Amino acid sequence: MTEALGYIINGFLIGGVYALVGLAIVVIYKSSGVFNFATGDFVMWGGFVTFSLLSIFQLPPWIAYPLALVLMGVIGIIINRFIISPMTGGMTGGGSLFAIVLMTIALAYLLRALQLAIWGPVTQVFPPLLPKGVIHLGEIDIAEEYLLYFIIAMIAIGIFSYFFQKTKVGLGMRATSEDTQLARATGIKVKLMFAATWVSALVLSWVAGVLLGSMNNLNPYLYTIGAKGFPVVLLGGMESIVGCIVGGVTIGVAENLGAGYLNQFTGGGIQEVIPFVVMVIILIFKPSGIFGQKKIERV
Amino acid sequence: MDRPAGTLINNYGDDLSAIATKPQWFILICGLILLFVSPTFLNIEQINLINLIGITLISVQGLSLLVGYAGQLSLAQSSFMAVGAYMSAICMNQLHLSFWFAVPIAAVVTGLIGLIFGLPSLRLKGFYLAISTLAAQYIINWVIMHTEKWGAGNDTITVPAPEIFGLKLTSPEQMFYLIVPLAIIATVVVMNIMRTRTGRALIAIRDNEIAAEVMGLNTFKYKLLAFFICSVFAGVAGALYGSLTRGLRPEFFNESLSINYLGMLIIGGVGSNAGTVFGVVFFMLLDWLVTWIMPLVMSIFPAFGPGAAASLSQVIWALVIIGFLLKAPRGLIHVWNRLKAWFRLWPLSY
């Protein structure tokens, strides 16, 4: 029993980071109707950019982290300006589905290849963000930094949802996602809102990248986290921030339990497919997810 | 459809015909003869390239039917190829069937697995369907890697050479005469399916699914049929790939291969039979050119590490796709048609 509880708690904590990745997908889908396949690569870039500033340029952390945040924002603006906007024509849901899917995949491959060219195919040691330690809770061991990472992830999600729900830019982004034409008519700068969308997605990915990097170092396969973002958002529902957290935590727990109990039968590696099995089941039985909206289609 | 002056359409048969005029027949037959004698003057590397193009073409023709005509986005084509390859290898290695029984069995099994993963298309469309096929990619590859006792698994497994009337097809030249006719047949089959009731139904579903349903089409049946045919093509292509390389590794059938196939469709032109051929040939030649040019780049810029050289082909691939999507979203076939139209009126274009 305590074993199971241990798996559940650790899965719960890692789920916080999955929720961040999921949120980076949701914010783009909500605002611009683009399902982003490059999120994992944004996460990887976030980790590696921060690593470069900290370890290669030897900047102190209080300069390096804000600078990395700004750099990620700039990357977001470039991607939106030169790759995404020409495709969607500056409209929510613009452009053909096939073209947009392939475009974000091509973007993912470009980022992945550039990562390989710049940082090479080796694992880089990320300077630890927080001290490591273990909390003993009865018989359950919890890594101290996992708890802190979960808290950081939740704080990041909290700041983002405040920004998205209350501030003027956030309201503009939501208005743009409801109806681009109407938003434009009421004087919202739609182009700016799309840029803000991509910047916020990249910033969220950056937080996830830094957390994952300091958890288990930076390897060039960090982008595979992006694939785990899909089950998270589909479980929670594509339109919901709360859904992201629930989805992330559920996937984290399912993965950890699977790794703990099923691997002895399958010879390892089942945690890589469990999120997808869960996802297929959700897609068949409840395609809109737990907190998603049902769509009604008209001819 | 642009036709030369004097070629009149008198009945529906003429209107549907793929090859309308005598010069077109002449060019086609000359081209085919040239293709079939080409192994006599090409070297082994070039024959291998043509073989790979043929296998890729079979797979991508199936994908073209599913994605280009039926409008159901699939990101799992390479894993269906893997199913075909491993199924035929298991049939030949474990059950000791001949190649000619193993390939149809592999194709049908792949088709059935395609049906299973096509089931979500009943309720899902668009991004959701794409993601569910992505899940198929991961799940199938994982299963293949973890079924050592059935003859698959993570290690390289050997595949026996196909046998025809006691003659073992071992060299690339011999495989050429197996693969290229099958690739041509695959192209013709897809072309002909699209000229039947089924094909028109698929196009109707792509253009507006609800409208198609209102018109009385059983959209679910046709979508499943598209998934089945697509997977059968992938199965045949996979079985041929196994027989050509004689050794299978699960890493070959990864998700980037599936993505490459979609890229070929975009490059060629979505929803066009000739465009698919253009896309496949263009992509494979580009790929070959990059691997050929790589040592040259390395020798000119030794400062580039091996990491940079390895990523070069990916960078080129991504830039080509982005370029096509932004500048020529209708693909090479559209460029080619515009070129033809320009030449038809040249030099007096008014």
XYZ file of C-alpha atoms in Angstrom:
649
model
C 0.000 0.000 0.000
C 2.733 2.455 0.956
C 4.506 1.432 -2.236
C 1.471 2.400 -4.292
C 1.135 5.653 -2.346
C 4.777 6.427 -3.099
C 4.222 5.914 -6.815
C 1.100 8.056 -6.725
C 2.760 10.939 -4.877
C 5.829 10.994 -7.111
C 3.644 10.736 -10.225
C 1.527 13.569 -8.894
C 4.587 15.776 -8.471
C 6.038 15.069 -11.919
C 2.549 15.717 -13.285
C 3.000 19.397 -12.465
C 5.619 19.707 -15.195
C 3.414 17.781 -17.637
C 0.663 20.272 -16.862
C 3.021 23.110 -17.851
C 3.780 21.419 -21.178
C 0.085 20.799 -21.719
C -0.702 24.430 -20.961
C 1.836 25.537 -23.579
C -0.135 23.487 -26.133
C -3.528 24.684 -24.890
C -2.706 28.387 -24.951
C -1.750 28.217 -28.621
C -4.724 26.043 -29.548
C -7.126 28.307 -27.696
C -5.869 31.509 -29.222
C -4.866 30.624 -32.751
C -6.417 27.222 -33.472
C -2.995 25.721 -34.181
C -2.227 22.373 -32.615
C 1.452 22.748 -31.925
C 3.607 19.666 -32.467
C 6.783 21.603 -31.645
C 6.108 22.135 -27.939
C 8.616 19.492 -26.884
C 11.269 21.277 -28.887
C 10.392 24.584 -27.254
C 10.893 22.878 -23.888
C 14.252 21.521 -25.009
C 15.344 24.909 -26.300
C 14.295 26.539 -23.058
C 16.531 24.184 -21.124
C 19.488 24.498 -23.457
C 19.332 28.296 -23.793
C 19.342 28.664 -20.019
C 22.154 26.130 -19.753
C 24.246 28.128 -22.232
C 23.771 31.378 -20.376
C 24.568 29.807 -17.024
C 27.392 27.424 -17.853
C 28.975 28.633 -21.093
C 28.645 32.410 -20.696
C 29.009 32.081 -16.903
C 26.328 34.659 -16.132
C 25.042 34.919 -12.559
C 21.574 33.351 -12.151
C 19.775 36.640 -11.524
C 20.847 37.824 -15.017
C 20.734 34.456 -16.759
C 17.141 33.475 -15.984
C 15.500 36.772 -17.014
C 17.729 36.933 -20.091
C 16.730 33.382 -21.070
C 13.083 34.362 -20.635
C 13.546 37.342 -22.949
C 15.391 35.219 -25.522
C 12.594 32.653 -25.552
C 10.107 35.468 -26.055
C 12.102 36.713 -29.038
C 12.145 33.201 -30.519
C 8.375 33.107 -30.077
C 7.929 36.393 -31.922
C 10.174 35.216 -34.783
C 8.292 31.918 -35.123
C 4.937 33.675 -35.123
C 6.013 36.365 -37.573
C 7.781 34.271 -40.182
C 6.278 30.794 -39.954
C 2.846 30.725 -38.367
C 1.237 34.022 -39.377
C 1.843 33.536 -43.116
C 0.123 30.143 -42.800
C -2.945 31.117 -40.822
C -3.315 34.529 -42.423
C -3.642 36.090 -38.987
C -6.948 34.341 -38.307
C -7.947 31.923 -35.593
C -8.412 28.564 -37.270
C -7.065 29.879 -40.577
C -5.161 27.702 -43.029
C -5.756 24.064 -43.887
C -5.372 21.527 -41.130
C -2.914 19.308 -42.952
C -0.690 22.249 -43.841
C -0.606 23.578 -40.280
C 0.117 20.193 -38.732
C 2.950 19.637 -41.150
C 4.209 23.181 -40.602
C 4.558 22.778 -36.846
C 6.190 19.378 -37.377
C 8.666 20.907 -39.810
C 9.317 23.633 -37.232
C 9.945 20.918 -34.638
C 12.475 19.207 -36.909
C 14.190 22.500 -37.646
C 14.560 23.287 -33.941
C 15.716 19.740 -33.222
C 18.351 19.850 -35.953
C 19.575 23.281 -34.877
C 19.827 22.025 -31.321
C 21.984 19.166 -32.584
C 24.141 21.562 -34.577
C 24.617 24.062 -31.740
C 24.889 21.918 -28.605
C 25.780 18.519 -30.074
C 24.386 15.073 -29.312
C 25.662 14.909 -25.736
C 23.975 15.185 -22.372
C 24.752 18.511 -20.705
C 24.897 18.926 -16.969
C 22.454 21.589 -15.887
C 23.546 23.610 -12.847
C 21.103 22.577 -10.106
C 18.345 25.060 -9.479
C 17.612 23.929 -5.954
C 19.392 21.881 -3.319
C 18.642 18.170 -3.385
C 17.264 16.343 -0.423
C 14.758 13.702 0.580
C 11.668 14.118 2.703
C 10.637 11.047 4.672
C 6.898 10.888 5.073
C 6.369 7.794 7.117
C 7.748 5.070 4.840
C 7.416 7.097 1.666
C 10.451 8.914 0.271
C 9.766 12.104 -1.623
C 12.560 13.942 -3.383
C 12.574 17.426 -1.942
C 13.252 19.137 -5.230
C 10.320 17.360 -6.901
C 8.005 18.957 -4.391
C 9.582 22.368 -4.994
C 9.374 21.886 -8.773
C 5.712 21.042 -8.466
C 5.186 24.216 -6.473
C 7.126 26.281 -9.023
C 5.084 24.757 -11.857
C 1.852 25.567 -10.039
C 3.026 29.132 -9.382
C 3.853 29.526 -13.074
C 0.426 28.216 -14.060
C -1.169 30.519 -11.473
C 0.660 33.597 -12.806
C -0.287 32.636 -16.336
C -3.956 32.133 -15.552
C -4.066 35.479 -13.752
C -2.490 37.032 -16.843
C -4.917 35.221 -19.135
C -8.076 35.932 -17.128
C -7.555 39.373 -15.644
C -5.052 41.546 -17.503
C -5.867 43.557 -20.600
C -3.546 41.573 -22.860
C -5.025 38.316 -21.597
C -8.547 39.550 -22.241
C -7.469 40.596 -25.724
C -6.041 37.134 -26.359
C -9.289 35.518 -25.249
C -11.361 37.880 -27.358
C -9.175 37.116 -30.378
C -9.672 33.412 -29.873
C -13.453 33.842 -29.673
C -13.804 35.811 -32.878
C -10.906 37.370 -34.733
C -13.050 39.723 -36.825
C -15.038 41.014 -33.891
C -11.891 41.493 -31.813
C -10.353 43.494 -34.620
C -13.507 45.608 -34.861
C -13.369 46.484 -31.176
C -9.853 47.815 -31.546
C -7.786 44.914 -30.286
C -4.463 44.603 -32.070
C -4.925 41.035 -33.267
C -1.401 40.659 -34.625
C -0.015 41.656 -31.247
C -2.295 39.145 -29.547
C -1.040 36.280 -31.701
C 2.533 37.320 -30.894
C 1.621 37.396 -27.204
C 0.166 33.888 -27.523
C 3.348 32.432 -28.933
C 5.506 34.332 -26.457
C 3.494 33.019 -23.513
C 3.633 29.461 -24.877
C 7.401 29.706 -25.206
C 7.751 31.153 -21.716
C 5.693 28.300 -20.256
C 7.837 25.800 -22.172
C 10.911 27.536 -20.870
C 9.808 27.039 -17.272
C 9.167 23.364 -18.042
C 12.562 23.102 -19.751
C 14.434 24.582 -16.794
C 12.598 22.325 -14.336
C 13.155 19.175 -16.399
C 16.774 20.141 -17.019
C 17.546 20.506 -13.342
C 15.625 17.301 -12.555
C 17.619 14.934 -14.745
C 20.033 16.993 -16.863
C 19.700 18.058 -20.478
C 19.815 15.405 -23.132
C 19.017 15.869 -26.819
C 15.929 13.663 -26.397
C 14.229 16.132 -24.083
C 11.830 16.975 -26.924
C 10.002 13.666 -26.393
C 8.250 15.395 -23.476
C 6.197 17.189 -26.136
C 4.567 13.920 -27.148
C 3.428 13.463 -23.550
C 1.745 16.853 -23.690
C -0.873 15.514 -26.099
C -2.410 12.955 -23.721
C -2.391 15.622 -21.021
C -4.378 18.155 -23.014
C -6.745 15.612 -24.523
C -7.524 14.161 -21.117
C -8.194 17.557 -19.591
C -9.923 19.017 -22.598
C -8.415 21.331 -25.162
C -9.963 24.545 -23.827
C -9.324 24.356 -20.121
C -6.468 25.426 -17.845
C -7.786 23.398 -14.897
C -8.066 20.463 -17.294
C -4.353 20.767 -17.995
C -3.462 20.378 -14.335
C -5.843 17.447 -13.873
C -4.606 15.815 -17.079
C -0.960 16.337 -16.204
C -1.337 14.870 -12.733
C -3.389 11.918 -14.011
C -0.893 11.070 -16.712
C 1.987 11.402 -14.253
C 0.317 9.046 -11.780
C -0.736 6.534 -14.469
C 2.790 6.493 -15.843
C 4.389 5.967 -12.450
C 1.959 3.232 -11.425
C 2.476 1.488 -14.775
C 6.237 1.661 -14.426
C 5.966 0.287 -10.904
C 3.560 -2.588 -11.440
C 3.446 -3.584 -15.112
C 7.101 -3.452 -16.107
C 7.823 -6.845 -14.537
C 5.500 -8.437 -17.128
C 6.607 -6.515 -20.192
C 10.335 -6.196 -19.758
C 10.535 -2.446 -19.254
C 9.547 0.687 -21.044
C 5.805 0.516 -20.510
C 5.770 4.030 -19.059
C 6.466 5.315 -22.568
C 3.227 3.922 -23.993
C 0.843 4.195 -21.058
C 0.048 7.887 -21.704
C -0.862 6.993 -25.287
C -3.018 4.030 -24.323
C -4.861 6.279 -21.871
C -5.197 8.854 -24.632
C -6.687 6.431 -27.166
C -9.246 5.287 -24.608
C -10.224 8.903 -23.854
C -10.393 9.754 -27.527
C -12.769 6.896 -28.208
C -15.080 7.389 -25.241
C -14.927 11.100 -24.439
C -13.232 13.006 -27.266
C -13.819 16.424 -25.730
C -11.940 15.508 -22.545
C -13.026 16.080 -18.954
C -13.296 19.879 -18.990
C -13.503 20.498 -22.719
C -16.384 21.958 -24.647
C -18.426 19.853 -27.021
C -18.352 21.231 -30.508
C -21.414 21.372 -32.686
C -20.665 21.401 -36.368
C -22.700 22.901 -39.118
C -22.457 22.520 -42.859
C -8.166 19.362 -67.977
C -6.077 20.964 -70.675
C -5.888 18.992 -73.871
C -4.310 19.769 -77.233
C -6.560 21.250 -79.902
C -8.566 18.657 -81.778
C -8.804 16.185 -78.922
C -12.515 16.131 -78.414
C -14.400 14.529 -75.567
C -17.263 12.520 -77.039
C -18.381 10.399 -74.107
C -17.844 9.935 -70.403
C -15.131 7.370 -71.042
C -13.045 9.981 -72.844
C -13.623 12.429 -70.030
C -12.407 10.002 -67.400
C -9.466 8.629 -69.341
C -6.147 9.280 -67.684
C -4.161 9.158 -70.908
C -5.995 10.933 -73.667
C -3.782 11.334 -76.702
C -1.462 9.198 -78.811
C 1.689 11.230 -77.989
C 0.991 10.706 -74.307
C 0.762 6.936 -74.844
C 4.009 7.075 -76.832
C 5.839 8.986 -74.093
C 4.469 6.645 -71.435
C 5.498 3.468 -73.235
C 8.947 4.833 -74.087
C 9.372 5.903 -70.466
C 8.396 2.468 -69.174
C 10.747 0.699 -71.598
C 13.552 3.021 -70.545
C 12.770 2.334 -66.895
C 12.831 -1.426 -67.368
C 16.116 -1.541 -69.287
C 17.745 0.949 -66.920
C 19.342 -1.710 -64.638
C 21.651 -2.613 -67.530
C 23.395 0.756 -67.495
C 22.941 1.985 -63.914
C 25.305 1.090 -61.102
C 24.260 -0.785 -57.980
C 23.818 2.340 -55.880
C 21.432 3.919 -58.362
C 19.416 0.705 -58.692
C 19.091 0.592 -54.937
C 17.886 4.167 -54.958
C 15.218 3.275 -57.541
C 14.187 0.279 -55.425
C 13.796 2.472 -52.379
C 11.830 5.017 -54.405
C 9.545 2.200 -55.562
C 8.890 0.952 -52.032
C 8.325 4.474 -50.760
C 5.966 5.116 -53.667
C 3.801 2.110 -52.765
C 3.512 3.305 -49.187
C 2.917 6.941 -50.075
C 0.269 6.057 -52.677
C -1.709 4.407 -49.891
C -1.195 7.442 -47.692
C -2.239 9.695 -50.547
C -5.545 7.851 -50.759
C -6.138 8.306 -47.041
C -4.809 11.822 -46.543
C -5.042 13.399 -49.963
C -8.403 12.041 -51.097
C -10.274 10.982 -47.961
C -8.872 13.855 -45.878
C -8.055 11.745 -42.798
C -4.675 12.799 -41.461
C -2.523 9.837 -40.421
C 0.841 10.109 -38.695
C 1.379 6.351 -38.400
C 2.140 5.130 -41.918
C 5.646 3.909 -41.075
C 4.391 1.817 -38.158
C 1.923 0.112 -40.505
C 4.879 -0.564 -42.777
C 6.617 -2.074 -39.774
C 3.644 -4.356 -39.168
C 3.807 -5.546 -42.783
C 7.552 -6.052 -42.677
C 7.556 -7.976 -39.405
C 4.455 -9.973 -40.280
C 5.961 -11.197 -43.533
C 9.271 -11.900 -41.809
C 7.476 -13.923 -39.121
C 5.494 -15.842 -41.761
C 8.678 -16.742 -43.602
C 10.930 -17.377 -40.600
C 8.602 -19.044 -38.118
C 5.851 -20.563 -40.274
C 8.140 -21.305 -43.264
C 5.682 -19.939 -45.798
C 6.893 -18.808 -49.186
C 7.191 -15.128 -50.035
C 4.067 -15.274 -52.197
C 1.910 -16.370 -49.274
C 3.670 -14.221 -46.703
C 3.111 -10.906 -48.484
C -0.689 -11.176 -48.854
C -0.998 -12.391 -45.265
C 1.139 -9.480 -44.082
C -0.902 -7.046 -46.171
C -4.230 -8.284 -44.799
C -2.997 -8.288 -41.201
C -1.689 -4.750 -41.639
C -5.009 -3.753 -43.142
C -6.879 -5.136 -40.144
C -4.607 -3.307 -37.715
C -5.159 -0.178 -39.774
C -8.905 -0.741 -39.343
C -8.503 -0.893 -35.566
C -6.633 2.390 -35.483
C -9.086 3.858 -37.988
C -11.973 3.239 -35.591
C -11.441 6.549 -33.721
C -12.195 8.295 -37.031
C -15.864 7.560 -36.317
C -15.894 10.291 -33.708
C -12.727 12.250 -34.256
C -11.476 14.482 -36.954
C -8.729 16.920 -37.617
C -6.103 17.359 -34.942
C -7.706 14.774 -32.697
C -7.489 12.070 -35.340
C -3.902 13.040 -36.106
C -3.014 12.638 -32.440
C -4.765 9.285 -32.170
C -2.756 7.990 -35.134
C 0.375 9.330 -33.456
C -0.571 7.146 -30.503
C -0.852 4.220 -32.942
C 2.700 4.921 -34.060
C 4.080 4.758 -30.528
C 1.989 1.768 -29.449
C 2.749 -0.379 -32.514
C 6.472 0.331 -32.379
C 6.564 -0.465 -28.683
C 4.734 -3.765 -29.235
C 7.152 -4.744 -32.002
C 10.123 -4.022 -29.763
C 8.679 -6.171 -26.967
C 7.635 -9.344 -28.803
C 10.900 -11.240 -29.049
C 9.260 -14.604 -28.572
C 7.161 -14.199 -31.711
C 10.174 -13.377 -33.828
C 10.220 -9.568 -33.666
C 12.098 -7.627 -31.013
C 14.731 -4.982 -30.668
C 17.546 -6.801 -32.473
C 18.056 -7.116 -36.189
C 16.094 -10.039 -37.595
C 17.047 -11.565 -40.919
C 14.570 -12.050 -43.730
C 14.994 -14.741 -46.392
C 15.164 -13.693 -50.038
C 11.951 -14.073 -52.033
C 11.874 -17.030 -54.401
C 10.226 -17.125 -57.814
C 10.125 -20.464 -59.712
C 13.155 -21.670 -57.800
C 15.123 -18.497 -58.514
C 16.172 -16.602 -55.399
C 15.931 -12.834 -55.780
C 19.059 -11.774 -53.969
C 20.612 -8.905 -55.911
C 19.173 -5.375 -56.205
C 18.710 -5.872 -59.973
C 16.497 -8.872 -59.387
C 14.519 -7.044 -56.715
C 14.147 -4.150 -59.152
C 11.975 -6.308 -61.398
C 9.790 -7.197 -58.417
C 9.485 -3.762 -56.840
C 9.103 -1.461 -59.825
C 6.137 -3.314 -61.402
C 4.431 -3.397 -57.999
C 5.012 0.341 -57.573
C 3.456 0.968 -61.002
C 0.524 -1.302 -60.154
C 0.028 0.544 -56.854
C -0.077 3.875 -58.672
C -2.561 2.596 -61.243
C -4.733 1.002 -58.548
C -4.998 4.242 -56.588
C -5.667 6.179 -59.794
C -8.465 3.791 -60.710
C -10.004 3.699 -57.245
C -10.306 7.449 -57.441
C -12.270 7.164 -60.685
C -14.909 4.902 -59.180
C -17.892 5.525 -56.900
C -15.693 4.792 -53.880
C -13.186 7.428 -54.903
C -15.828 10.067 -55.420
C -17.311 9.186 -52.040
C -13.905 9.666 -50.400
C -13.489 13.061 -52.056
C -16.973 14.062 -50.898
C -16.054 13.116 -47.330
C -12.869 15.164 -47.536
C -14.639 18.236 -48.888
C -17.506 18.259 -46.432
C -18.213 15.312 -44.231
C -21.606 16.430 -42.983
C -22.790 17.233 -46.482
C -21.588 13.816 -47.653
C -23.523 12.152 -44.867
C -26.650 14.110 -45.703
C -26.326 12.935 -49.291
C -26.650 9.383 -48.023
C -23.045 8.223 -47.946
C -22.060 5.861 -45.190
C -19.100 8.012 -44.193
C -17.844 5.659 -41.510
C -17.693 2.725 -43.926
C -15.783 4.731 -46.492
C -13.383 6.164 -43.935
C -12.621 2.680 -42.620
C -12.188 1.462 -46.174
C -9.671 4.250 -46.777
C -7.783 3.248 -43.630
C -7.826 -0.395 -44.743
C -6.516 0.280 -48.248
C -3.880 2.658 -46.924
C -2.647 0.054 -44.459
C -2.631 -2.714 -47.061
C -0.359 -0.597 -49.240
C 1.863 0.082 -46.230
C 1.965 -3.650 -45.474
C 3.079 -4.555 -48.992
C 5.691 -1.793 -48.931
C 6.984 -2.992 -45.569
C 7.202 -6.619 -46.715
C 9.134 -5.539 -49.808
C 11.436 -3.405 -47.689
C 12.213 -6.405 -45.508
C 12.964 -8.564 -48.519
C 15.136 -5.889 -50.077
C 17.304 -5.120 -47.061
C 17.141 -8.715 -45.698
C 17.425 -7.347 -42.155
C 14.850 -5.489 -40.105
C 15.379 -3.089 -37.242
C 12.450 -1.422 -35.494
C 14.260 1.923 -35.423
C 13.887 2.287 -39.174
C 10.104 2.599 -38.871
C 10.124 5.597 -36.528
C 7.767 8.523 -36.511
C 10.027 10.732 -38.581
C 9.574 8.314 -41.499
C 5.808 8.810 -41.230
C 6.362 12.547 -41.204
C 8.636 12.272 -44.228
C 5.848 10.544 -46.127
C 3.483 13.408 -45.326
C 6.195 15.793 -46.451
C 6.408 13.958 -49.781
C 2.667 14.409 -50.225
C 2.931 18.146 -49.574
C 5.904 18.517 -51.907
C 4.145 16.652 -54.692
C 0.709 18.130 -54.215
C -2.040 16.762 -51.980
C -4.813 14.853 -53.684
C -3.060 14.214 -56.981
C -1.820 10.917 -58.322
C 0.975 12.303 -60.476
C 1.845 14.721 -57.682
C 2.507 11.828 -55.325
C 4.994 10.356 -57.788
C 6.656 13.744 -58.211
C 6.870 14.255 -54.465
C 8.377 10.844 -53.757
C 10.969 11.094 -56.515
C 11.874 14.679 -55.611
C 12.229 13.892 -51.927
C 14.271 10.717 -52.399
C 16.583 12.399 -54.888
C 17.040 15.337 -52.531
C 17.827 12.960 -49.693
C 20.334 11.095 -51.825
C 21.914 14.355 -52.958
C 22.330 15.528 -49.367
C 24.058 12.322 -48.254
C 26.272 12.581 -51.333
C 27.136 16.244 -50.715
C 27.718 15.826 -46.983
C 31.392 14.708 -47.143
C 32.038 17.625 -49.493
C 30.620 20.119 -47.007
C 32.604 18.459 -44.253
C 35.835 18.833 -46.208
C 35.175 22.514 -46.996
C 34.087 23.502 -43.487
C 35.939 21.183 -41.112
C 34.884 23.516 -38.304
C 31.431 21.947 -38.481
C 31.335 19.023 -36.129
C 29.771 15.682 -37.024
C 26.673 16.832 -35.159
C 26.242 19.733 -37.539
C 26.751 17.501 -40.579
C 24.171 15.025 -39.346
C 21.667 17.769 -38.719
C 22.202 19.309 -42.145
C 19.846 16.920 -43.923
C 17.150 17.554 -41.303
C 17.580 21.304 -41.639
C 17.283 21.036 -45.413
C 14.211 18.804 -45.098
C 12.505 21.207 -42.708
C 13.338 24.251 -44.822
C 12.068 22.526 -47.994
C 8.764 21.671 -46.292
C 8.352 25.154 -44.820
C 9.234 26.686 -48.171
C 6.731 24.544 -50.061
C 3.988 25.210 -47.515
C 4.494 28.954 -47.679
C 5.348 29.488 -51.331
C 3.844 26.536 -53.242
C 1.219 24.936 -51.005
C -0.308 23.047 -53.925
C 2.940 21.267 -54.611
C 5.091 20.404 -57.587
C 2.152 19.185 -59.658
C 0.675 22.686 -59.640
C 4.018 24.187 -60.659
C 4.233 21.604 -63.438
C 0.691 22.330 -64.660
C 1.375 26.047 -64.728
C 4.553 25.412 -66.657
C 2.615 23.316 -69.166
C -0.040 25.987 -69.542
C 2.648 28.568 -70.116
C 4.327 26.462 -72.782
C 1.044 25.672 -74.502
C 0.508 29.325 -75.293
C 4.145 30.265 -75.708
C 5.311 32.629 -77.213
C 2.010 34.436 -77.722
C 0.414 34.194 -74.333
C -2.656 36.292 -75.113
